[in-house]
Short mmCIF file of C-alpha atoms in Angstrom, two decimals:
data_model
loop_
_atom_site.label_atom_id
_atom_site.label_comp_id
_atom_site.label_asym_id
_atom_site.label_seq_id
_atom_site.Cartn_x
_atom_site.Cartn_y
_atom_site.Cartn_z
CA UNK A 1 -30.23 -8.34 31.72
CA UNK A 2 -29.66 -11.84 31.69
CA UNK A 3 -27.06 -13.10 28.88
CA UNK A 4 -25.03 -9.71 29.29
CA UNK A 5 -22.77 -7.94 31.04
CA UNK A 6 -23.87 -4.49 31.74
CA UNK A 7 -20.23 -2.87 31.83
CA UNK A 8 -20.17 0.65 33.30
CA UNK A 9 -17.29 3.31 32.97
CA UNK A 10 -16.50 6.59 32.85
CA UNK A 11 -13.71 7.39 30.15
CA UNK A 12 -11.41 9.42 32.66
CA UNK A 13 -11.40 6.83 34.86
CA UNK A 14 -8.06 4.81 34.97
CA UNK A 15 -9.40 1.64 36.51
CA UNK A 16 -12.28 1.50 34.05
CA UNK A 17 -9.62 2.00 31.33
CA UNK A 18 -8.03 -1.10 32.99
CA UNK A 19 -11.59 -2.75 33.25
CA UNK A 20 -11.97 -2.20 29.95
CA UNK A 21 -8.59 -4.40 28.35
CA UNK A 22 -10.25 -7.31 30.26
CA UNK A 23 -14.34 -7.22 30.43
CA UNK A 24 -14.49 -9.10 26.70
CA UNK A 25 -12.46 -11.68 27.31
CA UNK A 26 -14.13 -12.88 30.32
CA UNK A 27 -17.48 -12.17 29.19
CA UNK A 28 -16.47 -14.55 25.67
CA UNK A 29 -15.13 -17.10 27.96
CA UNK A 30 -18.52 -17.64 29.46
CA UNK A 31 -20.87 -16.90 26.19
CA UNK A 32 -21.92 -13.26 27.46
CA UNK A 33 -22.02 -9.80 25.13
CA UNK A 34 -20.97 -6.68 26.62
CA UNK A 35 -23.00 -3.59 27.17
CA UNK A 36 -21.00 -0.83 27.46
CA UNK A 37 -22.42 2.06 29.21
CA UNK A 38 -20.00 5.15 29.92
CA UNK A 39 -21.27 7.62 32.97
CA UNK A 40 -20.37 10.23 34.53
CA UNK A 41 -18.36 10.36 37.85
CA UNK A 42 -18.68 13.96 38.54
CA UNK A 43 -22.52 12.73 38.57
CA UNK A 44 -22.67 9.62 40.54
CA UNK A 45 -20.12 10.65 43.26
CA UNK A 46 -19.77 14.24 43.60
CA UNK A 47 -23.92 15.35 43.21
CA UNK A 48 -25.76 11.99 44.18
CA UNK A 49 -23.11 10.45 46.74
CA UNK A 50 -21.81 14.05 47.86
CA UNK A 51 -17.97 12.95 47.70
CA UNK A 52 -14.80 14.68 46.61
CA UNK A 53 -12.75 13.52 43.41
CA UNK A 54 -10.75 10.43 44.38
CA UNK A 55 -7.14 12.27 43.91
CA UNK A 56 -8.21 15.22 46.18
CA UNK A 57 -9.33 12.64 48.83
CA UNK A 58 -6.19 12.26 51.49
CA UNK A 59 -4.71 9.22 51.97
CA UNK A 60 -6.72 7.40 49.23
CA UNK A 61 -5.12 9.92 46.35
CA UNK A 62 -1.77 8.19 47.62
CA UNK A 63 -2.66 4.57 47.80
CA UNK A 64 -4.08 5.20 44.05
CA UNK A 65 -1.47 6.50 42.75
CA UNK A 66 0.79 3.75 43.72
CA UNK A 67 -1.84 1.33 43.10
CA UNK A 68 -2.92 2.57 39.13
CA UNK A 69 0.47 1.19 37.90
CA UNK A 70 0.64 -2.27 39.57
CA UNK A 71 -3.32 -3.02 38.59
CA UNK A 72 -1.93 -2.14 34.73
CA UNK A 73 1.41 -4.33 35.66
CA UNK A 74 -1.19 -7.14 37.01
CA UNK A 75 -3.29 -6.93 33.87
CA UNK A 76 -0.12 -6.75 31.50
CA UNK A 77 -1.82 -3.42 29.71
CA UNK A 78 -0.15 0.35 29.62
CA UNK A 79 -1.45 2.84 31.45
CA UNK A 80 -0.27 6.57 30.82
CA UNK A 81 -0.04 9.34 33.16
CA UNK A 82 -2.05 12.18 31.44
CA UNK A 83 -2.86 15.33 33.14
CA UNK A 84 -6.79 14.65 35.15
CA UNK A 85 -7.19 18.47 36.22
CA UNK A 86 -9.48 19.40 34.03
CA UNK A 87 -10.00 16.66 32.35
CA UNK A 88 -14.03 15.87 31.03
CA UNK A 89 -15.88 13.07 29.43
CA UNK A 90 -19.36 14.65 28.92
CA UNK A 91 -18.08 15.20 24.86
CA UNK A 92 -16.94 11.58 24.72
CA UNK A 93 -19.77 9.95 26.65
CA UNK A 94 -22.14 11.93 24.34
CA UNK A 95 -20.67 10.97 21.36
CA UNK A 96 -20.55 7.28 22.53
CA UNK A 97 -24.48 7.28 22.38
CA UNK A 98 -25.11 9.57 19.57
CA UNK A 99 -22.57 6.94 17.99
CA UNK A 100 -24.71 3.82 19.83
CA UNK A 101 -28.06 4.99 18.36
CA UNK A 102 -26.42 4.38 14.97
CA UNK A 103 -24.26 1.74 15.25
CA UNK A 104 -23.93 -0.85 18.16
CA UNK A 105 -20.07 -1.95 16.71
CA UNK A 106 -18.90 1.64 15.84
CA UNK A 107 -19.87 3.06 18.92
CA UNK A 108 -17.58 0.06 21.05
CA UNK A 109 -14.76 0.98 18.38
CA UNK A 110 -14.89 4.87 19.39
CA UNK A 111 -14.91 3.72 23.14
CA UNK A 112 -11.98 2.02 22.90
CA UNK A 113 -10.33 4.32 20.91
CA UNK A 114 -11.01 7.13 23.05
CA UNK A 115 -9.70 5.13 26.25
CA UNK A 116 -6.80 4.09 24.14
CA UNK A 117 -5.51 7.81 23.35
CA UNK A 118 -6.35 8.94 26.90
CA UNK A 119 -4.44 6.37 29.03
CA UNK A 120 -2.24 4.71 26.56
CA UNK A 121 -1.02 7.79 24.38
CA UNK A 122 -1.99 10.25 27.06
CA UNK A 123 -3.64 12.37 25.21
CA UNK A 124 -6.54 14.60 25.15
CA UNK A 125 -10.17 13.94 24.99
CA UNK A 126 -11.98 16.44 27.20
CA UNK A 127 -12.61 18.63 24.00
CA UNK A 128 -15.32 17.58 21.15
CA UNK A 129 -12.66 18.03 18.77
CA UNK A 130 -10.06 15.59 20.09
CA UNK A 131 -13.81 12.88 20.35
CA UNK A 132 -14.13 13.87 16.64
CA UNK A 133 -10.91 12.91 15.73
CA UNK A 134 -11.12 9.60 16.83
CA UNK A 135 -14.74 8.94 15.63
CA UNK A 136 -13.78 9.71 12.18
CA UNK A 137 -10.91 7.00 12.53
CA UNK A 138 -13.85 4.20 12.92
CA UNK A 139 -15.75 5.90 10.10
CA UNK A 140 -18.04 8.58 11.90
CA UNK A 141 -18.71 11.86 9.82
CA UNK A 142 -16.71 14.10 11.92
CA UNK A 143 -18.65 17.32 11.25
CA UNK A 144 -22.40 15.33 11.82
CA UNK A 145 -21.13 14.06 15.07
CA UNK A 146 -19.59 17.87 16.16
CA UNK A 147 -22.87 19.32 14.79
CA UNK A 148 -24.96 16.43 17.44
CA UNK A 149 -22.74 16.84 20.47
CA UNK A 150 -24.16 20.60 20.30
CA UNK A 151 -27.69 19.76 20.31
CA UNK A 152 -30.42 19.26 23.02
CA UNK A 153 -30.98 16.06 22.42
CA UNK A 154 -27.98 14.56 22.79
CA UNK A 155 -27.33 16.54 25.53
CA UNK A 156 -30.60 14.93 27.49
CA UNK A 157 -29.62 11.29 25.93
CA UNK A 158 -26.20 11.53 28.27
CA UNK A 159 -28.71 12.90 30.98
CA UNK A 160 -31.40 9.86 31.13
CA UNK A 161 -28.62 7.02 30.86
CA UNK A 162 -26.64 8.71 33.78
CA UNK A 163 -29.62 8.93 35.44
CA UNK A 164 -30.53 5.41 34.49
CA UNK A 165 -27.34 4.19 36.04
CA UNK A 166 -28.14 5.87 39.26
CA UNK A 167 -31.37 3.85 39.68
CA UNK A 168 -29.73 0.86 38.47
CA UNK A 169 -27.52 1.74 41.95
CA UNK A 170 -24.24 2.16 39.64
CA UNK A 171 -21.61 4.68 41.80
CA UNK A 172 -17.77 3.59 40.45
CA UNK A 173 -15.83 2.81 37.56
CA UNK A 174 -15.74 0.06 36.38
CA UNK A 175 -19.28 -0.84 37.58
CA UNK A 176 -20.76 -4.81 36.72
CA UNK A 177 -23.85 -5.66 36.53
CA UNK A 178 -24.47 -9.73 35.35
CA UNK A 179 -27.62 -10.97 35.74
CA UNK A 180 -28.44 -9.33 39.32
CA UNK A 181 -25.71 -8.91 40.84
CA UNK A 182 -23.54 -5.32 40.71
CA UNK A 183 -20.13 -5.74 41.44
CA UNK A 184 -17.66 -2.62 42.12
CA UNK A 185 -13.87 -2.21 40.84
CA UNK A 186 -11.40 -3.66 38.68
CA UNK A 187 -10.37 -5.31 41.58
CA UNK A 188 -13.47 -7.18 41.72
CA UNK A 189 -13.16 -9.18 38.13
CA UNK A 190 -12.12 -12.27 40.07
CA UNK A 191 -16.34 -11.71 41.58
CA UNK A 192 -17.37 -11.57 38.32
CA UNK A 193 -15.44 -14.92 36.53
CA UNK A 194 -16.44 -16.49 39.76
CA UNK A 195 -20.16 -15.63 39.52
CA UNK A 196 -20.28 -15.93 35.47
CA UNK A 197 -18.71 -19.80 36.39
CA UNK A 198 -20.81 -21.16 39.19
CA UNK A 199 -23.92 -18.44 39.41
CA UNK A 200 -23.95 -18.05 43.01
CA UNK A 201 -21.64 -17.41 46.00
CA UNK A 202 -21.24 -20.52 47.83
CA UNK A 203 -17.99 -21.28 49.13
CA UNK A 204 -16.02 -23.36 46.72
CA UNK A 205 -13.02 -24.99 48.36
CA UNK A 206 -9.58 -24.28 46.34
CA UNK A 207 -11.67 -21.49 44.14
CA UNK B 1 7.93 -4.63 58.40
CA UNK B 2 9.31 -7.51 56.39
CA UNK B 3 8.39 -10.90 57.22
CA UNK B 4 5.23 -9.67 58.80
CA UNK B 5 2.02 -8.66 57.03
CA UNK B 6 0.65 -5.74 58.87
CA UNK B 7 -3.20 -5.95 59.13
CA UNK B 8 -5.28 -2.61 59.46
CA UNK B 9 -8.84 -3.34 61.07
CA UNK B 10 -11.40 -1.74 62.99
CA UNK B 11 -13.47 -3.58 65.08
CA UNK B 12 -16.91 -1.91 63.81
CA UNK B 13 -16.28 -2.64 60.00
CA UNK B 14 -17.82 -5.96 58.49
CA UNK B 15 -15.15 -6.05 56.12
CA UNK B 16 -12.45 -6.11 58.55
CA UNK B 17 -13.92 -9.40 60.36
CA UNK B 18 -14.14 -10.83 57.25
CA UNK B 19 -10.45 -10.48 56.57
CA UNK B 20 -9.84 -11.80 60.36
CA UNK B 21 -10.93 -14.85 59.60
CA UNK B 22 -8.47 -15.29 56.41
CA UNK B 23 -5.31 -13.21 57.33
CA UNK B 24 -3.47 -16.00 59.48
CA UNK B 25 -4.40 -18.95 56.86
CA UNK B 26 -2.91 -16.56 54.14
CA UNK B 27 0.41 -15.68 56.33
CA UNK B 28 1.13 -19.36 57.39
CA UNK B 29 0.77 -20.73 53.76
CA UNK B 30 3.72 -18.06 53.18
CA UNK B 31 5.69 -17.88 56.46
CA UNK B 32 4.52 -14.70 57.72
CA UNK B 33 3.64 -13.81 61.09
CA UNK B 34 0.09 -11.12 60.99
CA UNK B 35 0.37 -8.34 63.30
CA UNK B 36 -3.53 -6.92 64.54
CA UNK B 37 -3.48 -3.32 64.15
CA UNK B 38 -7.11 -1.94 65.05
CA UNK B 39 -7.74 1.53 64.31
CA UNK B 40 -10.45 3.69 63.73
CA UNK B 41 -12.28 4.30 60.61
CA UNK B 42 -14.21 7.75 62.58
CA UNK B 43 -10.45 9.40 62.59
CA UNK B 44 -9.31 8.17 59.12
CA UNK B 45 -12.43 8.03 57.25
CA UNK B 46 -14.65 10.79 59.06
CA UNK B 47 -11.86 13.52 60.70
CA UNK B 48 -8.38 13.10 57.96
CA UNK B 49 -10.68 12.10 54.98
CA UNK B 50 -13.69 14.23 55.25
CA UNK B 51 -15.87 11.66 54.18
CA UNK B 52 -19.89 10.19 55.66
CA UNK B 53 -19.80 6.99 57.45
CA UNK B 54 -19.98 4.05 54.70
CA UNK B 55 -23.84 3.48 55.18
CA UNK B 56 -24.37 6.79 55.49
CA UNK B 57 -23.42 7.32 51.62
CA UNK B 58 -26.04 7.08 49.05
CA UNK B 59 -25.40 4.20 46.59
CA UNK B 60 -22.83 3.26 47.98
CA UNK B 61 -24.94 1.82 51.17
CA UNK B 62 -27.08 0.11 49.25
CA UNK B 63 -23.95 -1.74 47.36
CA UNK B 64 -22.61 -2.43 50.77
CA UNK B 65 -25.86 -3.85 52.15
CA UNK B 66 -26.07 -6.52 49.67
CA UNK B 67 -22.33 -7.09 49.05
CA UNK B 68 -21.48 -8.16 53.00
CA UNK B 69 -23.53 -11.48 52.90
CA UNK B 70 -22.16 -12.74 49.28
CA UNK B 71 -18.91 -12.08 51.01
CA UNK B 72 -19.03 -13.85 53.77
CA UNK B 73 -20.37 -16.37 51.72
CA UNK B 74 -17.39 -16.52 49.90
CA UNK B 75 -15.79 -16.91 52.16
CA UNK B 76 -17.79 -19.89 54.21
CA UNK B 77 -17.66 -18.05 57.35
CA UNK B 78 -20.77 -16.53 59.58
CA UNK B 79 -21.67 -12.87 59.42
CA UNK B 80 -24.56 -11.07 61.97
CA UNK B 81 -26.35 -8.23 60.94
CA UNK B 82 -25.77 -5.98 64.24
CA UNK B 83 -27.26 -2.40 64.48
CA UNK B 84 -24.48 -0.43 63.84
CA UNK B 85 -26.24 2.83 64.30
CA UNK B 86 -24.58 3.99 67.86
CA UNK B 87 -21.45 0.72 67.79
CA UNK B 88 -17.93 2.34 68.71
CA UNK B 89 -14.92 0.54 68.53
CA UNK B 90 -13.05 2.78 71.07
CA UNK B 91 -13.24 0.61 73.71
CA UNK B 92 -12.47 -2.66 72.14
CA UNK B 93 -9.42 -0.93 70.56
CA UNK B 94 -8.28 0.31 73.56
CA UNK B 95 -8.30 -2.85 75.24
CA UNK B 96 -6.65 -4.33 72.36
CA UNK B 97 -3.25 -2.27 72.75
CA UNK B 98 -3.73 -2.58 76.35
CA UNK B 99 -3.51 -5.84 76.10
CA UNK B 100 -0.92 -6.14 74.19
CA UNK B 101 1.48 -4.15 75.63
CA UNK B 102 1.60 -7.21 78.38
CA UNK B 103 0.82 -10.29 76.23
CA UNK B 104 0.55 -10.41 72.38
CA UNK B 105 -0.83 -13.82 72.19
CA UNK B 106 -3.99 -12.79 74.96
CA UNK B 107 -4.46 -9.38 72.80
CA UNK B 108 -5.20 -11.39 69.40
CA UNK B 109 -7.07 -13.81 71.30
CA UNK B 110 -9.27 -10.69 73.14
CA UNK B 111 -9.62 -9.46 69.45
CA UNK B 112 -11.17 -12.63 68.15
CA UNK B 113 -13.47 -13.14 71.07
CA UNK B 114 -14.82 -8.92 70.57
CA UNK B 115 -15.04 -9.26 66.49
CA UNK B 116 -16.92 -13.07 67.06
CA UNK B 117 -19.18 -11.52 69.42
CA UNK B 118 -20.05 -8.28 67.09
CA UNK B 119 -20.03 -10.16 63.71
CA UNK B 120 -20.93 -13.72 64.73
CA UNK B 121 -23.00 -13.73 67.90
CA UNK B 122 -24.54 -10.13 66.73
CA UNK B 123 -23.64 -8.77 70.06
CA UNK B 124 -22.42 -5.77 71.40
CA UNK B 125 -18.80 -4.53 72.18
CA UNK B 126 -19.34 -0.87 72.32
CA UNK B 127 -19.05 -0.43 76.13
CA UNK B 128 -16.27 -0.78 78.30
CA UNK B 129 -18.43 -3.56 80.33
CA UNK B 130 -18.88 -6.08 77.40
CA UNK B 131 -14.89 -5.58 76.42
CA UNK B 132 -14.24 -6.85 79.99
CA UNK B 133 -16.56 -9.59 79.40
CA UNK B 134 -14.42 -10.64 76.19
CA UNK B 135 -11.32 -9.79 78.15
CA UNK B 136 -11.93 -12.23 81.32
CA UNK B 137 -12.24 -15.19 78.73
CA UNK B 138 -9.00 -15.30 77.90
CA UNK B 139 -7.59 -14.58 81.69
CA UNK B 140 -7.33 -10.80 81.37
CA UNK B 141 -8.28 -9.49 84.92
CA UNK B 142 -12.16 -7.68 83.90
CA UNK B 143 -11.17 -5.08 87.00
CA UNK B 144 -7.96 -4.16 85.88
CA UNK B 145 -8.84 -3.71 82.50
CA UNK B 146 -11.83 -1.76 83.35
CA UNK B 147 -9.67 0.70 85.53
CA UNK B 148 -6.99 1.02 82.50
CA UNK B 149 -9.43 1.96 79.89
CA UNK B 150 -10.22 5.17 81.43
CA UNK B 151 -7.02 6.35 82.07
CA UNK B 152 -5.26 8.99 79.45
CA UNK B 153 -2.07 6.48 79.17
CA UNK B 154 -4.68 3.89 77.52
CA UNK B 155 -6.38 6.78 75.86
CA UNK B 156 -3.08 8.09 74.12
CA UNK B 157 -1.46 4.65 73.03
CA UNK B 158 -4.63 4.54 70.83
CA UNK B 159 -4.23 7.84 69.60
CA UNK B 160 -0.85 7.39 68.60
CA UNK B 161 -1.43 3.65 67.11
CA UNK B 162 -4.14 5.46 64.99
CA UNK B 163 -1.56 8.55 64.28
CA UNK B 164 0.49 5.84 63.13
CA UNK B 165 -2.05 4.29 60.81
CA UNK B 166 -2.50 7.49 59.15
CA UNK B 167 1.50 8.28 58.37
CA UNK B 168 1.09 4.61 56.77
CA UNK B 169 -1.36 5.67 54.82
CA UNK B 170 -4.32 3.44 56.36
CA UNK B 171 -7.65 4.40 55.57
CA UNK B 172 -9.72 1.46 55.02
CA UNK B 173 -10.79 -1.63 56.94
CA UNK B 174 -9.76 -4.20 56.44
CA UNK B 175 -5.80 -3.12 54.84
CA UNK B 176 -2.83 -5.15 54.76
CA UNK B 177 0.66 -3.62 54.57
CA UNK B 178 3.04 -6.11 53.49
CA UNK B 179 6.69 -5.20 52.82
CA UNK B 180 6.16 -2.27 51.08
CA UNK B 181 2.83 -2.89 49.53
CA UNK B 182 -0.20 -1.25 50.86
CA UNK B 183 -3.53 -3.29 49.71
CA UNK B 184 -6.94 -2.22 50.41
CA UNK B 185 -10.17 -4.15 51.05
CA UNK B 186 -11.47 -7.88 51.94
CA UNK B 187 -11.79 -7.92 48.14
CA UNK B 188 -8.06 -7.71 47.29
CA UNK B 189 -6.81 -10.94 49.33
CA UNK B 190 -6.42 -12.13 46.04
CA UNK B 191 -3.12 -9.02 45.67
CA UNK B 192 -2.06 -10.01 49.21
CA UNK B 193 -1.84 -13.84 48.16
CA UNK B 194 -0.57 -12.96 45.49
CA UNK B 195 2.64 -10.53 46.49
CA UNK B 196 3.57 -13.08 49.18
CA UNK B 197 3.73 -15.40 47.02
CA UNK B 198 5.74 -13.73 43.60
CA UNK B 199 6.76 -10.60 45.23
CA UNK B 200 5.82 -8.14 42.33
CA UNK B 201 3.50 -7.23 40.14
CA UNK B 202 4.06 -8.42 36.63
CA UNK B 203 1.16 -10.27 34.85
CA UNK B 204 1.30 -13.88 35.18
CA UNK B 205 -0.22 -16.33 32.32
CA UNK B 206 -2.87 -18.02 33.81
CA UNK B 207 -2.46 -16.83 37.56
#
């Protein structure tokens, strides 16, 4: 893991969205690529951790939702309201490494575009249709990709990276993981331009 | 609540003596005064939220256990590994708002001296008898104090300071409210530094 940054997300999560606008800047700025490796929430915290959903948590629901648009407002990036209900990202995280196993580049483009037309546009991307939509704007087949996110396979692919991010300890979105050290939240990206600038966590006075 | 930053703690959270030691440096640089508001993360956390005790949470734990010490290295200050397994903070919260119902000054002191012994010395400040220990440092009357704490006049000012927390919206340890802001976590003194200091949210170039 050493020259990357192991960036982990889950597509309906609004502060990996907002992770997301920022992690390739700072990982250019210090001569690091990007891994990106979408999970699943409703994995990580509700089965392995035993939590509820973060808006049907008292208290915290509130303090999120008033804290979602000042993060965005810090960042200077949009953030949309959609609807989270019954909102999935098993067909988009799917399709991100049926895309991956193809193409490194394509599959980043469909991330983005599916984070961009859920919490920019607000719009829908629970359903493998809405996924397909965007795919075939980066240049994915649109009928091989609905065929795939059918299939076993792909199906188990999802499974053993989500399960790979569970031994790697990974529990939130956005999730870091630069050389070995994990580091938790968007609030956190000061931790990680600190630790990609000095590599270790001495006190520095004034920084 | 407006030229005073409001700062949520309890006594038993790491976090929350890591933010001690940087709350009063960060309100003098910006003319604020820092009212000490202990509370109790087994009413918010455990009873309001519904959720396990921090290191009892898969993951999550883990995350914790090496995240304290880069902290507090951070952050140049000391940080004991106490076992936390039985530690209650009912006492020491108790004698806090006791305290400073007759002298603010002696309660913040008393509050240093418990979260120094837990966090720096490794000690213990669950009982009643090691509060009053704390207590008689800074000239609080150890017999006195020791009667108080078990009466139900001591017993409800806590409840109510902690029923007070909660229509706040405090859940976490350490939180800051600061005019209307609510901010979360030793990891966000970067948002409290920075709303004293612009007073909203919009992205600065560079800052």
């Amino acid at each position: 893991m050493t020259r990357t940054i192991h960036f982990f997300f889950d597509f309906i999560s609004p502060y990996g969205y907002l992770a997301s606008t920022q992690v390739e800047r700072i990982a250019a700025a210090h001569g690091r690529d990007v891994v990106w490796r979408p999970f699943l929430l409703g994995i990580t915290v509700m089965k392995v951790m035993g939590l509820k959903p973060l808006m049907q948590t008292p208290l915290k629901s509130d303090y999120v939702r008033l804290d979602k648009p000042r993060m965005a407002s810090l960042l200077g990036v949009p953030l949309a309201s959609p609807d989270m209900r019954s909102a999935s990202s098993v067909a988009a995280a799917r399709a991100y490494y049926w895309t991956l196993d193809r193409d490194r580049l394509q599959a980043i483009a469909l991330a983005k575009r599916l984070l961009h037309r859920l919490w920019v546009e607000g719009g829908e991307i629970s359903n493998a249709e809405s996924v397909a939509e965007e795919a075939a704007h980066v240049g994915i087949d649109r009928g091989e990709l609905l065929a795939a996110l059918g299939s076993q396979a792909v199906k188990d692919r999802l499974r053993d990276e989500v399960d790979g991010c569970i031994a790697l300890g990974v529990f939130g979105s956005p999730f870091f993981i630069a050389d070995d050290q994990p580091i938790w939240g968007v609030d956190r990206l000061w931790m990680l331009e600190r630790w990609l600038r000095y590599g270790h966590w001495n006190r520095i006075d004034g920084g």
